[in-house]
CSV table of C-alpha atoms in Angstrom, one decimal:
chain,number,residue,atom,x,y,z
A,1,MET,CA,22.0,-10.5,-17.9
A,2,THR,CA,22.4,-12.7,-14.9
A,3,SER,CA,20.1,-12.9,-11.9
A,4,ARG,CA,22.6,-10.8,-9.9
A,5,GLY,CA,22.7,-8.2,-12.6
A,6,THR,CA,19.0,-7.7,-12.9
A,7,PRO,CA,16.6,-6.7,-10.2
A,8,SER,CA,14.5,-9.3,-8.4
A,9,ARG,CA,11.8,-9.3,-5.7
A,10,PHE,CA,10.0,-11.7,-3.5
A,11,LEU,CA,6.3,-12.8,-4.1
A,12,GLN,CA,4.1,-10.5,-2.3
A,13,SER,CA,0.8,-8.7,-2.6
A,14,VAL,CA,-0.2,-5.1,-2.3
A,15,LEU,CA,-1.7,-4.3,1.1
A,16,GLN,CA,-2.5,-8.1,1.8
A,17,ASN,CA,-5.0,-8.1,-1.0
A,18,GLY,CA,-7.3,-10.9,-0.9
A,19,VAL,CA,-6.9,-11.6,2.9
A,20,GLY,CA,-9.8,-9.1,3.5
A,21,ARG,CA,-11.6,-8.2,0.3
A,22,TYR,CA,-10.2,-8.4,-3.1
A,23,VAL,CA,-9.4,-5.0,-4.7
A,24,CYS,CA,-8.7,-4.7,-8.4
A,25,GLN,CA,-5.4,-3.1,-8.5
A,26,LEU,CA,-5.8,-1.3,-11.8
A,27,LYS,CA,-6.6,2.3,-11.2
A,28,ARG,CA,-6.8,4.0,-14.5
A,29,LEU,CA,-6.2,3.2,-18.2
A,30,SER,CA,-5.4,5.8,-20.8
A,31,ILE,CA,-5.7,4.7,-24.4
A,32,ILE,CA,-3.5,7.1,-26.6
A,33,PHE,CA,-4.0,6.6,-30.2
A,34,SER,CA,-4.2,8.5,-33.5
A,35,LYS,CA,-7.5,9.2,-35.4
A,36,ASN,CA,-5.9,8.7,-38.8
A,37,ALA,CA,-2.7,6.7,-38.6
A,38,GLN,CA,-2.7,3.1,-39.8
A,39,SER,CA,-0.9,1.8,-36.7
A,40,SER,CA,-3.9,2.7,-34.5
A,41,LEU,CA,-6.4,0.9,-36.7
A,42,GLY,CA,-6.9,-1.9,-34.1
A,43,VAL,CA,-7.2,0.6,-31.4
A,44,ARG,CA,-9.9,2.5,-33.2
A,45,GLY,CA,-11.8,-0.8,-33.8
A,46,PHE,CA,-11.5,-1.7,-30.2
A,47,ILE,CA,-12.7,1.8,-29.1
A,48,GLU,CA,-15.8,1.4,-31.5
A,49,GLU,CA,-16.7,-2.1,-30.2
A,50,GLY,CA,-15.1,-3.1,-26.9
A,51,VAL,CA,-14.1,-0.3,-24.7
A,52,VAL,CA,-17.6,0.6,-23.4
A,53,ASP,CA,-18.2,-3.1,-22.6
A,54,TYR,CA,-14.8,-3.3,-20.8
A,55,ALA,CA,-15.5,-0.1,-18.8
A,56,LYS,CA,-19.0,-1.5,-17.8
A,57,TYR,CA,-17.4,-4.8,-16.7
A,58,ASN,CA,-14.7,-3.0,-14.7
A,59,PRO,CA,-16.3,-0.1,-12.8
A,60,SER,CA,-13.3,0.2,-10.5
A,61,THR,CA,-11.0,1.3,-13.4
A,62,VAL,CA,-11.4,4.7,-15.0
A,63,VAL,CA,-10.8,4.5,-18.8
A,64,TYR,CA,-9.6,7.7,-20.6
A,65,VAL,CA,-9.7,7.7,-24.3
A,66,SER,CA,-7.3,10.3,-25.7
A,67,PRO,CA,-6.9,10.8,-29.5
A,68,GLN,CA,-3.7,12.6,-30.2
A,69,SER,CA,-1.5,12.8,-33.2
A,70,CYS,CA,1.0,10.2,-32.3
A,71,ARG,CA,2.8,7.5,-34.4
A,72,ILE,CA,2.7,4.9,-31.8
A,73,PRO,CA,-0.6,4.1,-30.0
A,74,LYS,CA,-0.1,3.2,-26.3
A,75,ILE,CA,-2.1,2.0,-23.3
A,76,VAL,CA,-1.0,3.6,-20.1
A,77,ALA,CA,-2.0,1.6,-17.0
A,78,GLU,CA,-1.7,3.2,-13.5
A,79,TYR,CA,-1.9,0.9,-10.5
A,80,LEU,CA,-2.9,1.5,-6.9
A,81,ASN,CA,0.6,1.1,-5.6
A,82,GLY,CA,1.7,4.0,-7.9
A,83,ASN,CA,3.4,2.0,-10.7
A,84,VAL,CA,2.7,3.0,-14.2
A,85,ARG,CA,3.0,0.6,-17.2
A,86,GLU,CA,2.9,1.5,-20.8
A,87,GLU,CA,2.0,-1.1,-23.4
A,88,ILE,CA,2.5,-0.3,-27.1
A,89,VAL,CA,-0.2,-1.6,-29.2
A,90,THR,CA,1.0,-0.6,-32.7
A,91,SER,CA,-0.7,-2.7,-35.3
A,92,LYS,CA,-2.6,-4.9,-33.0
A,93,THR,CA,-6.1,-6.1,-33.8
A,94,SER,CA,-9.1,-5.3,-31.6
A,95,ILE,CA,-9.1,-8.8,-30.0
A,96,GLN,CA,-5.4,-8.6,-29.2
A,97,ILE,CA,-5.9,-5.2,-27.5
A,98,SER,CA,-8.7,-6.6,-25.3
A,99,GLU,CA,-6.4,-9.5,-24.4
A,100,VAL,CA,-3.8,-6.9,-23.4
A,101,LEU,CA,-6.4,-5.1,-21.3
A,102,THR,CA,-7.4,-8.4,-19.5
A,103,LYS,CA,-3.7,-8.9,-18.8
A,104,LEU,CA,-3.3,-5.5,-17.4
A,105,THR,CA,-6.5,-5.8,-15.2
A,106,ASN,CA,-5.4,-9.0,-13.7
A,107,GLN,CA,-1.9,-7.8,-12.8
A,108,SER,CA,-1.1,-6.2,-9.4
A,109,GLY,CA,1.0,-3.2,-10.0
A,110,LEU,CA,4.2,-4.9,-8.7
A,111,ASP,CA,7.3,-4.8,-11.0
A,112,ILE,CA,7.6,-7.5,-13.6
A,113,ILE,CA,11.0,-8.7,-12.5
A,114,ARG,CA,12.5,-12.1,-11.5
A,115,LEU,CA,10.6,-13.7,-8.5
A,116,ARG,CA,13.2,-15.1,-6.1
A,117,LYS,CA,10.8,-17.7,-4.9
A,118,PRO,CA,7.4,-18.8,-6.4
A,119,PHE,CA,5.9,-19.0,-2.8
A,120,HIS,CA,5.7,-16.9,0.4
A,121,THR,CA,4.3,-17.6,3.9
A,122,ASP,CA,3.9,-15.7,7.0
A,123,ASN,CA,3.9,-18.8,9.0
A,124,PRO,CA,6.8,-20.9,8.0
A,125,SER,CA,6.5,-23.2,10.8
A,126,ILE,CA,3.3,-24.7,12.3
A,127,GLN,CA,4.5,-26.8,15.2
A,128,GLY,CA,7.6,-24.7,15.9
A,129,GLN,CA,10.9,-24.5,14.2
A,130,TRP,CA,13.2,-27.5,15.1
A,131,HIS,CA,16.0,-26.7,17.4
A,132,PRO,CA,18.5,-29.2,18.8
A,133,PHE,CA,16.4,-29.6,22.1
A,134,THR,CA,13.2,-30.6,20.3
A,135,ASN,CA,12.3,-34.2,21.0
A,136,ARG,CA,14.9,-34.7,23.5
A,137,PRO,CA,14.1,-35.5,27.2
A,138,PRO,CA,14.9,-32.7,29.7
A,139,CYS,CA,18.2,-33.2,31.4
A,140,ILE,CA,17.0,-32.6,34.8
A,141,GLY,CA,13.9,-34.7,34.9
A,142,PRO,CA,10.4,-33.6,35.9
A,143,ILE,CA,10.5,-30.3,37.7
A,144,ARG,CA,9.1,-30.5,41.2
A,145,PRO,CA,8.5,-27.7,43.6
A,146,GLN,CA,11.4,-27.1,45.9
A,147,LYS,CA,9.2,-27.5,49.1
A,148,GLN,CA,7.7,-31.0,48.7
A,149,ASP,CA,3.9,-30.6,49.1
A,150,THR,CA,1.7,-33.5,49.0
A,151,GLU,CA,-1.2,-31.6,47.6
A,152,GLN,CA,0.5,-29.6,44.9
A,153,GLY,CA,2.7,-31.0,42.1
A,154,LEU,CA,4.2,-29.3,39.0
A,155,SER,CA,3.5,-30.5,35.5
A,156,ASN,CA,6.3,-31.9,33.4
A,157,ILE,CA,8.0,-29.7,31.0
B,1,MET,CA,23.0,2.5,-41.9
B,2,ALA,CA,24.7,4.8,-39.2
B,3,SER,CA,23.0,7.9,-40.5
B,4,GLY,CA,19.6,6.3,-40.5
B,5,LEU,CA,20.2,5.3,-36.7
B,6,LEU,CA,21.3,8.9,-35.9
B,7,LEU,CA,18.1,10.2,-37.6
B,8,ASN,CA,15.9,7.9,-35.6
B,9,ARG,CA,17.6,9.0,-32.4
B,10,GLY,CA,16.9,12.6,-33.1
B,11,VAL,CA,13.3,11.8,-33.9
B,12,LEU,CA,12.8,10.0,-30.6
B,13,THR,CA,14.2,12.8,-28.5
B,14,LEU,CA,12.3,15.8,-30.1
B,15,GLY,CA,9.6,14.3,-32.3
B,16,ILE,CA,9.1,15.2,-35.9
B,17,HIS,CA,9.9,18.8,-36.8
B,18,CYS,CA,7.2,20.5,-38.9
B,19,GLN,CA,8.1,23.3,-41.5
B,20,ARG,CA,5.7,25.2,-43.4
B,21,VAL,CA,6.4,25.3,-47.0
B,22,CYS,CA,3.4,27.5,-47.9
B,23,ARG,CA,0.2,28.3,-46.2
B,24,ASN,CA,-1.6,25.0,-46.8
B,25,VAL,CA,1.2,22.6,-46.9
B,26,SER,CA,3.5,21.7,-44.2
B,27,VAL,CA,6.3,19.2,-44.4
B,28,SER,CA,7.3,17.1,-41.5
B,29,GLN,CA,10.8,15.9,-42.2
B,30,VAL,CA,13.7,14.6,-40.3
B,31,ARG,CA,16.7,14.9,-42.6
B,32,GLU,CA,20.4,14.8,-41.8
B,33,LYS,CA,22.1,14.6,-38.5
B,34,LYS,CA,21.2,17.6,-36.3
B,35,ARG,CA,24.4,19.4,-35.2
B,36,TRP,CA,22.6,21.2,-32.4
B,37,MET,CA,21.3,17.9,-30.9
B,38,LYS,CA,24.4,17.0,-28.9
B,39,SER,CA,24.9,20.4,-27.3
B,40,TYR,CA,21.2,20.7,-26.6
B,41,THR,CA,21.0,17.4,-24.8
B,42,HIS,CA,24.2,18.2,-22.9
B,43,LEU,CA,22.7,21.6,-21.8
B,44,MET,CA,19.5,20.0,-20.6
B,45,ALA,CA,21.5,17.4,-18.7
B,46,LYS,CA,23.5,20.1,-17.0
B,47,LYS,CA,20.3,22.1,-16.2
B,48,LEU,CA,18.8,18.9,-14.6
B,49,LYS,CA,22.0,18.4,-12.5
B,50,LEU,CA,21.9,22.1,-11.3
B,51,GLU,CA,18.2,22.2,-10.5
B,52,GLY,CA,17.4,18.7,-9.6
B,53,PRO,CA,14.4,16.8,-11.0
B,54,PRO,CA,11.2,18.8,-11.6
B,55,ALA,CA,8.8,19.2,-8.8
B,56,PRO,CA,6.1,16.5,-8.4
B,57,LYS,CA,2.7,17.7,-9.8
B,58,PRO,CA,-0.6,16.4,-8.2
B,59,ARG,CA,-2.3,13.8,-10.4
B,60,SER,CA,-5.4,16.1,-10.7
B,61,LEU,CA,-3.1,18.7,-12.6
B,62,GLN,CA,-1.7,16.0,-15.0
B,63,PRO,CA,-3.6,15.1,-18.2
B,64,GLN,CA,-6.3,12.5,-18.2
B,65,TRP,CA,-8.2,13.3,-15.0
B,66,ASP,CA,-11.9,13.3,-14.2
B,67,PHE,CA,-12.6,13.8,-10.5
B,68,HIS,CA,-16.2,12.6,-10.5
B,69,ALA,CA,-15.3,9.4,-12.4
B,70,GLU,CA,-12.4,8.9,-10.2
B,71,VAL,CA,-14.5,9.2,-7.0
B,72,GLN,CA,-17.1,6.7,-8.4
B,73,ALA,CA,-14.3,4.2,-9.4
B,74,PHE,CA,-12.8,4.6,-5.8
B,75,SER,CA,-16.2,3.8,-4.3
B,76,SER,CA,-16.8,0.7,-6.5
B,77,ARG,CA,-13.2,-0.5,-6.2
B,78,LEU,CA,-13.7,-0.9,-2.5
B,79,GLN,CA,-17.0,-2.7,-3.1
B,80,GLU,CA,-18.7,0.0,-0.8
B,81,ASN,CA,-21.7,2.1,-1.5
B,82,PHE,CA,-20.4,5.6,-0.7
B,83,SER,CA,-22.7,8.7,-0.8
B,84,LEU,CA,-20.6,10.6,-3.4
B,85,GLU,CA,-21.4,13.9,-1.7
B,86,ALA,CA,-19.9,12.7,1.6
B,87,LEU,CA,-17.0,11.1,-0.1
B,88,LYS,CA,-16.1,14.2,-2.1
B,89,ARG,CA,-16.3,16.3,1.1
B,90,ALA,CA,-14.0,13.8,2.8
B,91,PHE,CA,-11.2,14.6,0.3
B,92,ILE,CA,-11.3,18.5,0.8
B,93,ASN,CA,-8.7,19.5,3.4
B,94,PRO,CA,-8.7,22.8,5.2
B,95,CYS,CA,-5.2,23.5,3.8
B,96,TYR,CA,-6.5,23.3,0.3
B,97,LEU,CA,-9.4,25.6,0.9
B,98,GLN,CA,-7.0,28.2,2.5
B,99,ALA,CA,-4.6,27.8,-0.4
B,100,GLU,CA,-7.4,28.3,-2.9
B,101,LEU,CA,-8.6,31.5,-1.1
B,102,GLU,CA,-5.1,32.9,-1.1
B,103,ARG,CA,-4.7,32.1,-4.8
B,104,ARG,CA,-8.0,33.9,-5.6
B,105,ARG,CA,-7.1,36.9,-3.5
B,106,ALA,CA,-3.7,37.1,-5.2
B,107,LEU,CA,-5.4,37.0,-8.6
B,108,GLY,CA,-7.4,40.0,-7.3
B,109,LEU,CA,-10.8,38.4,-7.4
B,110,ASP,CA,-13.5,39.7,-5.0
B,111,SER,CA,-13.6,37.5,-2.0
B,112,GLU,CA,-17.4,37.6,-1.7
B,113,THR,CA,-18.3,36.5,-5.2
B,114,THR,CA,-15.6,33.9,-5.3
B,115,ALA,CA,-16.2,32.3,-1.9
B,116,LEU,CA,-15.7,28.6,-2.1
B,117,ALA,CA,-19.0,26.7,-1.5
B,118,LEU,CA,-16.9,23.7,-0.3
B,119,LYS,CA,-16.9,22.3,3.3
B,120,ASP,CA,-13.8,20.7,4.6
B,121,ASN,CA,-13.4,17.3,6.2
B,122,ILE,CA,-12.4,18.2,9.8
B,123,GLN,CA,-15.7,16.9,11.3
B,124,LEU,CA,-15.7,13.7,9.2
B,125,SER,CA,-12.1,13.1,10.1
B,126,GLU,CA,-12.7,13.5,13.9
B,127,LYS,CA,-15.8,11.2,13.6
B,128,GLY,CA,-13.8,8.6,11.6
B,129,GLU,CA,-10.8,8.7,14.0
B,130,GLY,CA,-13.1,8.1,17.0
B,131,PHE,CA,-14.9,5.3,15.3
B,132,THR,CA,-11.7,3.7,14.1
B,133,LYS,CA,-10.2,3.7,17.7
B,134,SER,CA,-13.4,2.3,19.2
B,135,PHE,CA,-13.9,-0.4,16.5
B,136,LEU,CA,-10.3,-1.6,16.6
B,137,SER,CA,-10.2,-1.7,20.4
B,138,ASP,CA,-13.4,-3.8,20.4
B,139,TRP,CA,-12.0,-6.1,17.6
B,140,CYS,CA,-8.8,-6.6,19.4
B,141,ARG,CA,-10.5,-7.4,22.7
B,142,ALA,CA,-12.8,-9.8,21.0
B,143,ASN,CA,-10.1,-11.6,19.0
B,144,PHE,CA,-7.3,-11.5,21.7
B,145,PRO,CA,-9.3,-12.1,24.9
B,146,ARG,CA,-6.2,-12.8,27.1
B,147,LEU,CA,-4.4,-9.7,25.9
B,148,ARG,CA,-4.1,-7.0,28.6
B,149,ARG,CA,-5.6,-3.5,28.3
B,150,GLU,CA,-2.2,-2.0,27.7
B,151,GLY,CA,-1.4,-4.4,25.0
B,152,VAL,CA,-4.7,-3.7,23.3
B,153,GLU,CA,-4.1,0.0,23.5
B,154,SER,CA,-0.6,-0.3,22.0
B,155,VAL,CA,-1.9,-2.5,19.1
B,156,VAL,CA,-4.7,0.0,18.4
B,157,ALA,CA,-2.1,2.9,18.7
B,158,HIS,CA,0.2,1.2,16.2
B,159,LEU,CA,-2.6,0.5,13.7
B,160,THR,CA,-3.8,4.1,13.8
B,161,SER,CA,-0.3,5.5,13.7
B,162,SER,CA,0.7,7.8,10.9
B,163,PRO,CA,3.1,5.3,9.1
B,164,VAL,CA,0.6,2.5,8.9
B,165,VAL,CA,-2.4,4.6,8.0
B,166,THR,CA,-0.4,6.6,5.3
B,167,TYR,CA,0.8,3.4,3.9
B,168,VAL,CA,-2.6,1.9,3.6
B,169,ALA,CA,-4.0,5.2,2.1
B,170,ARG,CA,-1.3,5.5,-0.6
B,171,ASN,CA,-1.9,1.9,-1.7
B,172,LEU,CA,-5.6,2.5,-1.9
B,173,GLY,CA,-5.3,5.5,-4.2
B,174,ILE,CA,-6.4,8.1,-1.7
B,175,GLU,CA,-3.4,10.3,-2.3
B,176,ASP,CA,-4.5,11.1,-5.9
B,177,LEU,CA,-8.0,12.1,-4.9
B,178,THR,CA,-6.9,14.2,-1.8
B,179,MET,CA,-7.1,17.9,-2.3
B,180,SER,CA,-4.3,19.5,-0.4
B,181,ALA,CA,-2.1,22.6,-0.6
B,182,GLU,CA,1.2,20.8,-1.2
B,183,CYS,CA,2.2,18.0,-3.4
B,184,PRO,CA,3.3,15.3,-2.5
B,185,VAL,CA,0.6,15.1,0.3
B,186,PRO,CA,2.1,15.4,3.7
B,187,ASP,CA,1.6,12.5,6.1
B,188,ASP,CA,-0.8,14.2,8.6
B,189,VAL,CA,-3.0,15.5,5.8
B,190,LEU,CA,-3.2,11.9,4.3
B,191,HIS,CA,-4.0,10.5,7.8
B,192,SER,CA,-6.9,13.0,8.4
B,193,THR,CA,-8.3,12.3,4.8
B,194,PHE,CA,-8.2,8.6,5.5
B,195,MET,CA,-10.1,9.1,8.7
B,196,ALA,CA,-12.6,11.4,6.9
B,197,VAL,CA,-13.1,8.6,4.3
B,198,ILE,CA,-13.9,6.3,7.2
B,199,GLY,CA,-16.3,8.9,8.6
B,200,ALA,CA,-18.0,9.3,5.2
B,201,LEU,CA,-18.3,5.5,4.9
B,202,GLU,CA,-19.9,5.4,8.3
B,203,GLU,CA,-22.3,8.1,7.3
B,204,SER,CA,-23.2,6.4,4.1
B,205,SER,CA,-23.5,2.8,4.9
B,206,GLY,CA,-23.5,2.5,8.6
B,207,ALA,CA,-21.1,1.3,11.3
B,208,GLU,CA,-21.2,-2.4,10.3
B,209,HIS,CA,-19.8,-1.7,6.8
B,210,ALA,CA,-17.3,0.8,8.1
B,211,GLY,CA,-16.1,-1.9,10.7
B,212,LEU,CA,-15.8,-4.5,7.9
B,213,PHE,CA,-13.7,-2.0,5.9
B,214,LEU,CA,-11.4,-1.4,8.9
B,215,ARG,CA,-11.0,-5.2,9.5
B,216,ASP,CA,-10.2,-5.7,5.8
B,217,PHE,CA,-7.7,-2.9,5.4
B,218,LEU,CA,-6.3,-1.9,8.9
B,219,SER,CA,-6.4,-5.2,10.8
B,220,THR,CA,-4.6,-7.1,7.9
B,221,GLN,CA,-1.6,-4.8,8.6
B,222,LEU,CA,-1.0,-6.9,11.7
B,223,ILE,CA,0.0,-9.9,9.5
B,224,GLY,CA,3.6,-10.8,10.1
B,225,LYS,CA,4.0,-8.3,13.1
B,226,ASP,CA,5.4,-9.3,16.4
B,227,LEU,CA,3.3,-8.1,19.5
B,228,PHE,CA,6.4,-6.8,21.4
B,229,ASP,CA,7.4,-4.7,18.4
B,230,MET,CA,4.3,-2.7,18.9
B,231,TRP,CA,4.0,-3.0,22.8
B,232,THR,CA,7.2,-2.0,24.6
B,233,VAL,CA,6.8,-3.5,28.1
B,234,VAL,CA,8.6,-1.5,30.7
B,235,ASP,CA,8.8,-4.1,33.5
B,236,PRO,CA,8.2,-7.6,32.1
B,237,MET,CA,8.8,-9.3,35.3
B,238,GLY,CA,6.3,-7.2,37.1
B,239,LEU,CA,3.8,-7.8,34.4
B,240,LEU,CA,4.3,-11.6,34.7
B,241,VAL,CA,3.9,-11.4,38.6
B,242,GLU,CA,0.7,-9.2,38.1
B,243,GLU,CA,-0.7,-11.8,35.6
B,244,LEU,CA,0.0,-14.7,38.0
B,245,THR,CA,-1.5,-13.0,41.0
B,246,GLN,CA,-4.6,-12.2,39.0
B,247,ARG,CA,-5.0,-15.9,38.3
B,248,ASN,CA,-4.2,-16.8,41.9
B,249,LEU,CA,-1.0,-18.6,41.0
B,250,PRO,CA,2.2,-18.5,43.1
B,251,LEU,CA,5.2,-16.6,42.1
B,252,PRO,CA,7.4,-18.0,39.4
B,253,GLU,CA,10.8,-19.5,40.0
B,254,PRO,CA,13.7,-20.0,37.6
B,255,ARG,CA,14.4,-23.6,36.7
B,256,LEU,CA,17.0,-25.1,34.4
B,257,VAL,CA,15.1,-27.2,31.7
B,258,ARG,CA,17.7,-28.1,29.1
B,259,ALA,CA,21.4,-28.1,29.3
B,260,ALA,CA,24.2,-29.2,26.8
B,261,GLY,CA,27.9,-29.1,27.1
B,262,ALA,CA,27.9,-27.9,30.7
B,263,SER,CA,31.6,-27.9,31.0
B,264,THR,CA,32.3,-26.0,27.9
B,265,VAL,CA,33.0,-22.2,27.6
B,266,LEU,CA,29.4,-21.1,26.3
B,267,PRO,CA,27.0,-24.0,27.1
B,268,PRO,CA,23.5,-23.5,25.8
B,269,LEU,CA,21.2,-23.6,28.9
B,270,VAL,CA,17.4,-23.2,28.6
B,271,LEU,CA,15.8,-21.6,31.7
B,272,CYS,CA,12.3,-21.7,32.5
B,273,TRP,CA,10.2,-19.4,34.9
B,274,ALA,CA,7.9,-22.1,36.3
B,275,CYS,CA,5.3,-21.7,39.1
B,276,THR,CA,4.0,-24.4,41.2
B,277,ALA,CA,0.4,-25.0,40.5
B,278,THR,CA,-2.5,-27.4,41.1
B,279,ARG,CA,-2.9,-30.2,38.4
B,280,SER,CA,-5.7,-28.3,36.7
B,281,SER,CA,-3.7,-25.3,35.6
B,282,TRP,CA,-0.1,-24.5,34.9
B,283,LEU,CA,1.8,-21.5,33.5
B,284,ARG,CA,5.3,-21.3,32.2
B,285,VAL,CA,7.3,-18.7,30.5
B,286,ARG,CA,10.4,-19.7,28.7
B,287,GLY,CA,13.7,-17.8,28.9
B,288,ARG,CA,16.9,-18.8,27.1
B,289,ARG,CA,20.4,-18.1,28.1
B,290,SER,CA,23.2,-19.2,25.7
């Protein structure tokens, strides 16, 4: 679809993350897989080898491992801003699943839609936005006090 | 094949239907197009339209929830060393305790044996609120030394106001951990829970860490904000005159600084409130009249 037909957003961060301290935005991960189905083979392998290391390396994310009878193994990621993302990991290998988890960990929870601009700034102008009177001499000349005083003088505008 | 597609649609809506053939063998099969599927989906859609969407359930009542693990993750996510006991106490609101007692009484349980051994977060919340206000005032005064007392008060009032605090709390995951009677958590309950978390942090790690926490999460909400959105000045001219008299400068006078197209219908004229001053100091305030 066109850019007007699909949603879009500006580049932003959740709660000015990084200005103060960096907070990992991934709140919890639920790994839903089957104990016997062949589509969850990679997930089972990952749970045997990699999930404990992942949980130790990311103490800020709670990992729930939930074996259910399901045809499609999923990883459900919940983020701090409330968004929930589901990744389907049918027939993926253990290494691919750990790559998926790394990707989910590094994302903020914002929607994966078109970014209108690849930059954002809170201070678009440092020396002041140009307006037609910038860099023009004042029309009246230096402002003097109305009562001419020899001691006092007014600075130029 | 068309029938193959219809079969898959039925599967996705309702899952596989298991039928027992005999005691030990059950056959899961999705055969043929289900004739009841269309009316069933239409009925459910009508029910949704009548009753509206289902009520939101608190996260603690949904599957995959472990309170202790969540509290530990919360503490390590913010890179703070909370005492877990204080933090757990910070999430317990008095409305939740009352609702629990009501529920137990309604179930007919004896109130003495089932008394909840939980303390609520009122004290922590008050402590946290007091600390927040004092820290933010000190921080504002230190970082904006020329800002007047009323300005500092309005900035602090804005930062500790309900909309800002609840926005921060929702994006830090405090809403999931809060134990309250209603879902979704009302704003004032969330506000007091956030203050209780600050109180718990002050208790566990000390005032310095709590101050850094407030600087990192509350003060950053000032980014992109204009001062006079937060501080409504009632009498700006009076304020200017007061400021000038404090610095022993004479009263300001309006002067025309820039003009263009003076003989047109709407000439842009830039006025300036200027005050005569000694060479060492001067003050000007810009006004613009188009």
